[in-house]
CSV table of C-alpha atoms and ligand atoms in Angstrom, one decimal:
chain,number,residue,atom,x,y,z
A,1,MET,CA,5.9,8.8,-23.3
A,2,ILE,CA,4.6,8.0,-19.8
A,3,HIS,CA,2.2,5.5,-20.0
A,4,PRO,CA,-1.3,6.4,-18.4
A,5,PRO,CA,-2.0,5.1,-15.0
A,6,ASN,CA,-3.0,1.2,-14.9
A,7,SER,CA,-1.4,0.3,-18.2
A,8,PHE,CA,0.1,-2.4,-16.9
A,9,HIS,CA,-1.3,-5.0,-14.6
A,10,LEU,CA,1.2,-5.9,-12.4
A,11,GLN,CA,1.8,-9.2,-9.8
A,12,ARG,CA,3.2,-9.5,-6.3
A,13,TYR,CA,6.4,-11.4,-6.4
A,14,PRO,CA,6.6,-13.8,-4.3
A,15,SER,CA,2.8,-14.1,-4.8
A,16,THR,CA,0.7,-14.0,-1.9
A,17,THR,CA,-2.5,-15.6,-0.7
A,18,ASN,CA,-3.6,-12.4,0.9
A,19,ARG,CA,-6.1,-10.8,-1.0
A,20,SER,CA,-5.8,-7.6,0.6
A,21,LEU,CA,-1.9,-6.9,-0.3
A,22,LYS,CA,-2.0,-5.2,-3.7
A,23,ALA,CA,1.3,-4.7,-6.2
A,24,TRP,CA,0.9,-0.8,-6.4
A,25,ASN,CA,-1.1,2.0,-4.3
A,26,ALA,CA,-3.3,5.0,-4.8
A,27,SER,CA,0.3,7.0,-4.5
A,28,ASP,CA,2.0,5.1,-7.1
A,29,GLU,CA,-0.9,6.1,-9.7
A,30,TYR,CA,-0.8,9.8,-8.3
A,31,MET,CA,2.7,10.1,-9.1
A,32,ILE,CA,2.1,9.0,-12.5
A,33,ASP,CA,-0.8,11.1,-13.0
A,34,TYR,CA,1.3,13.9,-11.8
A,35,LEU,CA,4.3,13.5,-14.0
A,36,ARG,CA,2.3,13.2,-16.9
A,37,SER,CA,0.1,16.3,-16.2
A,38,ILE,CA,3.7,18.7,-15.7
A,39,GLN,CA,5.9,20.1,-18.4
A,40,LEU,CA,8.5,17.6,-18.3
A,41,PRO,CA,12.3,18.6,-19.3
A,42,ARG,CA,12.8,17.8,-22.9
A,43,THR,CA,15.6,15.3,-21.7
A,44,GLU,CA,14.5,13.9,-18.8
A,45,ASN,CA,17.2,12.2,-16.8
A,46,LEU,CA,14.9,10.1,-14.2
A,47,VAL,CA,15.4,8.4,-11.1
A,48,ILE,CA,13.2,5.6,-9.4
A,49,TYR,CA,13.2,5.0,-5.6
A,50,ASN,CA,11.4,2.4,-3.9
A,51,ASP,CA,9.3,0.7,-6.6
A,52,HIS,CA,7.9,-2.4,-4.4
A,53,PHE,CA,7.1,-4.5,-7.6
A,54,GLY,CA,7.7,-2.0,-10.9
A,55,TYR,CA,4.6,0.0,-11.3
A,56,LEU,CA,6.9,3.1,-11.3
A,57,SER,CA,9.5,1.6,-13.4
A,58,LEU,CA,7.0,0.1,-15.8
A,59,HIS,CA,4.8,2.9,-16.6
A,60,LEU,CA,7.8,5.0,-17.0
A,61,SER,CA,10.3,2.7,-19.2
A,62,ASP,CA,10.2,4.5,-22.3
A,63,VAL,CA,12.4,7.2,-20.4
A,64,GLU,CA,14.8,4.8,-19.5
A,65,PRO,CA,14.9,5.4,-15.9
A,66,SER,CA,17.5,4.9,-13.6
A,67,ILE,CA,16.0,2.4,-10.9
A,68,VAL,CA,17.6,2.5,-7.7
A,69,ILE,CA,17.6,-1.0,-5.8
A,70,THR,CA,17.4,-1.2,-1.8
A,71,LYS,CA,15.8,-4.5,-1.8
A,72,LYS,CA,16.7,-7.3,-3.8
A,73,SER,CA,13.1,-8.8,-3.9
A,74,GLN,CA,12.0,-5.5,-5.2
A,75,GLU,CA,14.8,-5.7,-8.0
A,76,PHE,CA,13.2,-9.9,-8.4
A,77,ALA,CA,9.7,-8.4,-8.9
A,78,ILE,CA,10.2,-5.9,-11.2
A,79,ARG,CA,12.4,-7.7,-13.6
A,80,GLU,CA,9.8,-10.3,-13.5
A,81,ASN,CA,6.9,-8.4,-14.0
A,82,ALA,CA,8.9,-6.6,-17.0
A,83,ALA,CA,9.7,-9.7,-18.7
A,84,LYS,CA,5.9,-11.0,-18.0
A,85,LEU,CA,4.8,-7.6,-19.6
A,86,SER,CA,7.4,-7.6,-22.2
A,87,VAL,CA,8.7,-4.5,-21.3
A,88,ASP,CA,12.6,-4.4,-21.9
A,89,LEU,CA,14.7,-3.0,-19.0
A,90,LYS,CA,18.5,-2.6,-19.5
A,91,GLU,CA,20.8,-4.1,-16.7
A,92,THR,CA,22.7,-0.5,-16.5
A,93,GLN,CA,19.0,0.9,-15.3
A,94,PHE,CA,19.4,-0.8,-12.2
A,95,LYS,CA,21.3,1.2,-9.5
A,96,SER,CA,23.2,1.0,-5.9
A,97,PRO,CA,22.0,3.2,-3.1
A,98,LEU,CA,25.3,3.7,-2.5
A,99,GLU,CA,26.7,4.9,-5.8
A,100,SER,CA,26.4,8.2,-7.8
A,101,PHE,CA,24.8,8.8,-11.0
A,102,ASP,CA,27.0,9.1,-14.1
A,103,SER,CA,24.8,12.1,-15.3
A,104,GLU,CA,22.4,15.2,-13.6
A,105,VAL,CA,19.2,14.1,-12.8
A,106,ASN,CA,16.2,16.4,-13.5
A,107,LEU,CA,13.4,14.3,-12.3
A,108,ALA,CA,12.9,11.8,-9.4
A,109,VAL,CA,10.0,9.6,-8.3
A,110,ILE,CA,10.2,8.2,-4.7
A,111,ARG,CA,7.5,5.7,-3.1
A,112,LEU,CA,8.0,6.9,0.1
A,113,PRO,CA,9.6,4.4,2.6
A,114,LYS,CA,8.6,3.8,6.0
A,115,SER,CA,11.8,4.4,7.4
A,116,MET,CA,12.6,8.1,7.4
A,117,GLU,CA,16.3,7.7,7.6
A,118,LEU,CA,16.0,6.0,4.4
A,119,PHE,CA,14.0,8.8,2.6
A,120,LYS,CA,16.7,11.2,3.8
A,121,HIS,CA,19.5,8.9,2.6
A,122,PHE,CA,17.6,8.9,-1.3
A,123,LEU,CA,17.6,12.6,-0.8
A,124,HIS,CA,21.2,12.9,0.0
A,125,GLN,CA,21.9,10.6,-2.9
A,126,LEU,CA,20.3,12.5,-5.3
A,127,SER,CA,21.4,15.9,-3.9
A,128,PHE,CA,24.8,15.7,-5.9
A,129,SER,CA,23.3,14.9,-9.2
A,130,LEU,CA,20.0,17.1,-9.3
A,131,THR,CA,19.6,20.2,-11.7
A,132,LYS,CA,18.5,23.5,-10.7
A,133,ASP,CA,15.2,23.2,-12.0
A,134,ALA,CA,14.9,19.3,-11.1
A,135,ILE,CA,11.6,18.2,-9.8
A,136,VAL,CA,11.5,15.3,-7.0
A,137,VAL,CA,7.9,13.4,-6.2
A,138,ALA,CA,7.3,11.7,-3.4
A,139,GLY,CA,4.0,9.6,-3.2
A,140,PHE,CA,2.4,8.0,0.2
A,141,MET,CA,-1.0,7.1,1.7
A,142,THR,CA,-2.3,9.7,3.6
A,143,ARG,CA,-2.4,7.4,7.0
A,144,HIS,CA,1.4,7.2,6.6
A,145,PHE,CA,2.1,11.1,6.9
A,146,ASN,CA,5.0,11.6,9.1
A,147,LYS,CA,5.9,15.0,10.1
A,148,SER,CA,9.6,14.2,9.9
A,149,MET,CA,9.1,13.7,6.3
A,150,ILE,CA,8.5,17.9,5.8
A,151,SER,CA,11.7,18.6,7.6
A,152,ILE,CA,13.9,16.2,5.9
A,153,ALA,CA,12.6,17.2,2.7
A,154,GLU,CA,13.3,21.0,3.6
A,155,GLN,CA,16.5,20.3,4.5
A,156,TYR,CA,17.6,19.2,0.7
A,157,PHE,CA,15.1,21.8,-1.0
A,158,GLU,CA,13.9,25.3,-1.2
A,159,GLU,CA,10.2,24.3,-1.4
A,160,ALA,CA,8.4,21.3,-0.5
A,161,GLU,CA,4.7,21.0,-0.8
A,162,GLN,CA,2.0,18.5,-0.4
A,163,SER,CA,-0.5,18.1,-2.9
A,164,LEU,CA,-4.4,17.7,-2.4
A,165,ALA,CA,-5.3,14.4,-1.1
A,166,ARG,CA,-6.7,11.7,-3.5
A,167,LYS,CA,-7.7,8.4,-3.1
A,168,LYS,CA,-6.3,8.6,0.5
A,169,SER,CA,-2.9,9.3,-0.5
A,170,ARG,CA,-0.9,12.6,-1.1
A,171,LEU,CA,2.4,13.6,-2.9
A,172,LEU,CA,5.3,15.5,-1.5
A,173,ILE,CA,6.7,17.7,-4.4
A,174,MET,CA,10.1,19.0,-3.9
A,175,LYS,CA,11.5,22.0,-6.4
A,176,HIS,CA,14.8,24.4,-6.2
A,177,PRO,CA,17.5,21.8,-4.5
A,178,LYS,CA,19.7,23.1,-2.1
A,179,LYS,CA,23.5,22.4,-2.4
A,180,THR,CA,24.8,19.9,-0.1
A,181,ILE,CA,28.4,19.2,0.7
A,182,THR,CA,27.6,16.7,3.5
A,183,GLU,CA,29.6,13.4,3.2
A,184,PHE,CA,28.0,10.2,1.5
A,185,PRO,CA,27.1,7.7,2.4
A,186,VAL,CA,26.2,8.7,6.2
A,187,ILE,CA,27.5,5.6,8.4
A,188,ASN,CA,25.9,5.5,12.0
A,189,ASN,CA,27.8,4.1,14.8
A,190,ILE,CA,26.4,1.6,17.4
A,191,PRO,CA,28.8,1.1,20.8
A,192,TYR,CA,28.0,-2.6,21.6
A,193,THR,CA,29.7,-4.7,24.5
A,194,PHE,CA,29.9,-8.6,23.4
A,195,PRO,CA,28.6,-11.2,26.4
A,196,ALA,CA,32.6,-11.9,26.9
A,197,GLY,CA,33.3,-8.2,27.4
A,198,GLU,CA,34.9,-7.1,24.1
A,199,GLN,CA,33.9,-3.7,22.9
A,200,THR,CA,33.1,-2.8,19.4
A,201,GLU,CA,31.2,-0.3,17.4
A,202,ILE,CA,28.8,-1.6,14.9
A,203,LYS,CA,28.9,0.4,11.9
A,204,GLN,CA,25.8,0.8,9.4
A,205,TYR,CA,24.2,3.1,6.5
A,206,PRO,CA,20.7,4.4,6.9
A,207,GLY,CA,17.6,2.7,6.9
A,208,VAL,CA,19.0,-0.6,8.1
A,209,PHE,CA,17.4,-2.4,11.2
A,210,SER,CA,17.4,-0.5,14.6
A,211,SER,CA,19.7,2.2,13.8
A,212,LYS,CA,20.3,4.0,17.2
A,213,ARG,CA,21.2,0.9,19.1
A,214,ILE,CA,21.1,-2.7,19.1
A,215,ASP,CA,17.8,-4.4,19.3
A,216,VAL,CA,16.7,-5.7,22.9
A,217,ALA,CA,15.7,-9.1,21.0
A,218,THR,CA,19.0,-9.0,19.1
A,219,ASP,CA,20.8,-8.5,22.3
A,220,LEU,CA,19.0,-11.1,24.0
A,221,LEU,CA,19.8,-14.0,21.2
A,222,ILE,CA,23.4,-13.0,21.4
A,223,GLN,CA,23.6,-13.2,25.4
A,224,HIS,CA,22.2,-17.0,24.8
A,225,LEU,CA,24.1,-18.0,21.7
A,226,ASN,CA,25.8,-21.1,22.4
A,227,ILE,CA,27.9,-22.4,19.8
A,228,GLN,CA,28.8,-26.3,20.1
A,229,ASP,CA,32.0,-27.9,19.0
A,230,ASP,CA,30.6,-29.3,15.8
A,231,ASP,CA,28.8,-26.2,14.9
A,232,MET,CA,31.3,-25.3,11.7
A,233,LYS,CA,28.9,-24.1,9.0
A,234,ILE,CA,27.0,-21.2,10.7
A,235,LEU,CA,24.0,-19.0,9.0
A,236,ASP,CA,22.8,-15.8,10.4
A,237,LEU,CA,19.6,-15.6,8.4
A,238,ALA,CA,18.2,-11.8,8.0
A,239,SER,CA,21.6,-10.6,9.5
A,240,GLY,CA,20.8,-6.7,9.1
A,241,ASN,CA,24.2,-4.8,10.2
A,242,GLY,CA,25.6,-8.6,11.0
A,243,VAL,CA,25.8,-7.9,14.8
A,244,ILE,CA,25.0,-11.5,15.4
A,245,ALA,CA,27.0,-13.1,13.1
A,246,SER,CA,29.7,-10.6,14.6
A,247,ALA,CA,28.9,-12.3,18.1
A,248,VAL,CA,29.1,-15.7,16.2
A,249,GLN,CA,32.8,-14.9,14.9
A,250,TYR,CA,33.7,-13.7,18.4
A,251,GLN,CA,32.9,-17.1,19.9
A,252,LYS,CA,33.8,-19.1,16.8
A,253,PRO,CA,36.6,-17.6,14.8
A,254,GLU,CA,37.0,-20.6,12.7
A,255,ALA,CA,33.8,-21.3,12.0
A,256,THR,CA,32.3,-20.6,8.0
A,257,ILE,CA,29.7,-17.9,8.2
A,258,HIS,CA,27.1,-16.8,5.9
A,259,LEU,CA,25.1,-13.7,6.1
A,260,MET,CA,22.1,-13.3,4.4
A,261,ASP,CA,19.6,-10.4,4.1
A,262,ASP,CA,17.1,-9.1,1.4
A,263,SER,CA,18.2,-5.2,2.0
A,264,VAL,CA,21.3,-4.2,-0.2
A,265,LEU,CA,22.4,-1.6,2.6
A,266,ALA,CA,22.1,-4.0,5.4
A,267,VAL,CA,24.5,-6.3,3.9
A,268,GLU,CA,26.7,-3.7,2.6
A,269,SER,CA,27.0,-2.8,6.2
A,270,SER,CA,27.5,-6.1,7.5
A,271,LYS,CA,30.6,-6.2,5.5
A,272,MET,CA,32.2,-3.7,7.5
A,273,ASN,CA,31.4,-5.3,10.7
A,274,LEU,CA,32.7,-8.8,10.4
A,275,ARG,CA,36.4,-9.2,10.5
A,276,ASN,CA,38.5,-11.4,8.1
A,277,GLY,CA,38.0,-15.0,8.0
A,278,GLU,CA,35.8,-17.6,6.1
A,279,VAL,CA,32.9,-15.1,5.6
A,280,TYR,CA,30.2,-14.9,2.7
A,281,PHE,CA,27.9,-12.3,2.1
A,282,HIS,CA,24.0,-12.9,0.1
A,283,THR,CA,21.9,-10.0,-0.6
A,284,THR,CA,18.9,-12.1,-1.4
A,285,PRO,CA,15.2,-12.7,0.1
A,286,SER,CA,15.2,-16.4,-0.3
A,287,LEU,CA,17.7,-19.3,1.0
A,288,THR,CA,17.1,-21.3,-2.3
A,289,ASP,CA,19.4,-18.3,-4.0
A,290,ILE,CA,22.5,-18.8,-2.1
A,291,ASN,CA,23.0,-22.7,-3.3
A,292,GLU,CA,24.6,-23.6,0.0
A,293,LYS,CA,23.1,-26.6,2.1
A,294,ASN,CA,24.0,-28.5,5.2
A,295,PHE,CA,24.6,-25.8,8.0
A,296,ASP,CA,25.0,-27.0,11.5
A,297,LEU,CA,23.5,-23.8,12.5
A,298,ILE,CA,21.3,-21.2,11.7
A,299,VAL,CA,20.6,-18.3,13.9
A,300,SER,CA,17.9,-15.4,13.5
A,301,ASN,CA,16.2,-12.5,14.6
A,302,PRO,CA,13.9,-13.0,11.4
A,303,PRO,CA,11.6,-9.9,10.0
A,304,PHE,CA,7.9,-9.5,10.1
A,305,HIS,CA,7.5,-6.0,9.1
A,306,PHE,CA,7.5,-5.3,5.2
A,307,GLU,CA,7.5,-1.8,5.2
A,308,HIS,CA,4.0,-0.9,6.2
A,309,GLU,CA,2.7,-4.5,6.0
A,310,ASN,CA,2.8,-7.2,8.5
A,311,THR,CA,2.6,-10.6,7.4
A,312,ILE,CA,3.9,-13.9,8.6
A,313,GLU,CA,3.8,-15.3,5.0
A,314,ILE,CA,7.5,-14.3,4.2
A,315,THR,CA,8.7,-15.3,7.8
A,316,LEU,CA,7.0,-18.8,7.3
A,317,ARG,CA,8.7,-19.5,3.8
A,318,LEU,CA,12.1,-18.8,5.1
A,319,PHE,CA,11.1,-21.1,7.9
A,320,ASN,CA,10.9,-23.8,5.4
A,321,GLU,CA,13.7,-23.1,3.5
A,322,VAL,CA,15.8,-22.9,7.1
A,323,HIS,CA,14.6,-26.5,7.4
A,324,ALA,CA,15.5,-27.8,3.9
A,325,ALA,CA,19.2,-25.9,4.2
A,326,LEU,CA,20.2,-27.5,7.6
A,327,LYS,CA,22.0,-30.9,8.0
A,328,ALA,CA,20.2,-33.6,9.3
A,329,ALA,CA,20.0,-32.6,13.5
A,330,GLY,CA,20.8,-29.1,12.6
A,331,ARG,CA,19.8,-26.4,14.6
A,332,PHE,CA,17.6,-23.3,14.0
A,333,VAL,CA,17.9,-20.4,17.0
A,334,LEU,CA,15.7,-17.9,16.7
A,335,VAL,CA,14.8,-14.8,18.6
A,336,ALA,CA,11.1,-13.5,18.3
A,337,ASN,CA,8.2,-11.6,20.1
A,338,THR,CA,6.4,-14.0,22.1
A,339,HIS,CA,2.9,-13.0,20.9
A,340,LEU,CA,4.0,-14.1,17.4
A,341,ASN,CA,3.4,-17.6,18.9
A,342,TYR,CA,6.4,-19.0,16.2
A,343,SER,CA,6.6,-22.4,18.1
A,344,THR,CA,3.1,-23.5,16.8
A,345,HIS,CA,4.4,-23.0,13.3
A,346,LEU,CA,8.0,-24.4,13.4
A,347,LYS,CA,6.6,-27.8,15.2
A,348,ARG,CA,4.8,-28.2,12.0
A,349,ILE,CA,8.4,-28.2,10.1
A,350,PHE,CA,10.9,-29.4,12.7
A,351,ASN,CA,11.5,-32.2,14.6
A,352,SER,CA,11.6,-31.0,18.4
A,353,VAL,CA,10.9,-27.4,19.2
A,354,HIS,CA,11.5,-25.9,22.5
A,355,GLN,CA,11.9,-22.3,24.2
A,356,ILE,CA,15.5,-22.1,25.7
A,357,ALA,CA,15.1,-18.5,27.3
A,358,SER,CA,12.5,-15.9,27.7
A,359,SER,CA,12.3,-12.0,28.5
A,360,ASN,CA,9.1,-10.4,29.6
A,361,LYS,CA,8.4,-9.6,25.7
A,362,TYR,CA,10.6,-11.9,23.6
A,363,GLU,CA,11.6,-15.7,23.8
A,364,ILE,CA,14.6,-17.6,22.1
A,365,ILE,CA,13.1,-21.0,20.4
A,366,GLN,CA,15.5,-23.8,19.2
A,367,ALA,CA,14.2,-25.9,16.4
A,368,VAL,CA,15.9,-29.1,15.6
A,369,LYS,CA,15.8,-30.8,12.1
B,1,SAM,C1,14.7,-7.8,12.5
B,1,SAM,S1,15.6,-7.4,11.5
B,1,SAM,C2,17.2,-8.2,12.1
B,1,SAM,C3,18.4,-7.7,11.5
B,1,SAM,C4,19.5,-8.3,12.5
B,1,SAM,N1,19.8,-9.6,12.3
B,1,SAM,C5,19.5,-7.6,13.7
B,1,SAM,O1,19.4,-8.3,14.7
B,1,SAM,O2,20.1,-6.6,14.2
B,1,SAM,C6,15.0,-8.4,10.2
B,1,SAM,C7,16.0,-8.2,9.1
B,1,SAM,O3,15.5,-9.1,8.2
B,1,SAM,C8,15.8,-8.4,6.6
B,1,SAM,N2,14.6,-9.4,5.6
B,1,SAM,C9,13.4,-8.6,5.6
B,1,SAM,N3,12.6,-9.5,4.8
B,1,SAM,C10,13.8,-10.7,4.2
B,1,SAM,C11,13.9,-11.8,3.4
B,1,SAM,N4,12.8,-12.1,2.9
B,1,SAM,N5,15.4,-12.4,3.3
B,1,SAM,C12,16.1,-12.2,4.0
B,1,SAM,N6,16.0,-10.8,4.8
B,1,SAM,C13,14.9,-10.4,5.2
B,1,SAM,C14,15.6,-7.3,6.7
B,1,SAM,O4,16.0,-6.2,5.8
B,1,SAM,C15,16.1,-7.1,8.2
B,1,SAM,O5,17.4,-6.8,8.1
């Protein structure tokens, strides 16, 4: 059975002091209502995508859905909410966005992601397992409508229709899947030249930060990377496709390099870009999970967009974690949009903070513990 909307009261993990940020939205409620209103196949084989804090997973828990995890923070939040509300979720229900499903799928629900490339990746992954009569429902807030969601849906389905709006949300209902033969997963190749002239192609899966080119701010940080003789243990925080860690590796191949990112597809992408050596990959939203301390240097192009939400809270928590993970007098070097004014926040945490370079829009800040 599918529980009626709002049968479970969920919390955000990590919690937030911003009271406007909620653990679910009207499109989640709409998706659950819609599934309750239609004639479901007798043996549902259901897949959930991009469930932020567990609203979909918990309301659909009785049918033991597969839950595709693109961000480790989502998995933590779903597990926390399930445990708190005494809902049993099995280990085998959690799936990677890169694996194929063991059995046929006749129903899927998607909280539409901000990245249309990621939406396409979800449909692509599903396309190999959907039954002829499968229904895929994507929920979104009307203000986040994007024309390309329709054209993407039409690449994979004969029928893609929008519902009426309800509480400023809509559903995109997809039926009659087309046969797909394209190779999965898609890998994007981004040409890049490191400062000393080495040319490479950075590889990444869909939905990973800056998919068409290396980000301008990232490039600025790489141009100003100054690794010192005693920088032997180095972390790329929020590492994305790993291009910054890769630049570190070019400058200092003998260093121990750690990469950490919340996104599963980002970390899996970076594994294709780093060369052999002492390199460690961590998929997690928090430095406290990786159990590593005494870094000589931490470099970062830190996150400040979280899907459609802009909040500095997570970034500030990461700054505090960076301080705890550095050795005494260790350095944190980051790039940021100047308007974010990160120096003010960093000065409250670090001993000395100064700008080491800037362009018209971005600055590179060094904070010393
Ligand atoms: C601005 S991008 C930088 C990516 C990469 N370093 C680059 O320069 O191309 C920020 C990255 O932060 C990641 N991210 C978001 N929240 C995070 C968190 N709590 N912990 C670690 N990484 C996070 C995102 O997945 C994204 O890859």
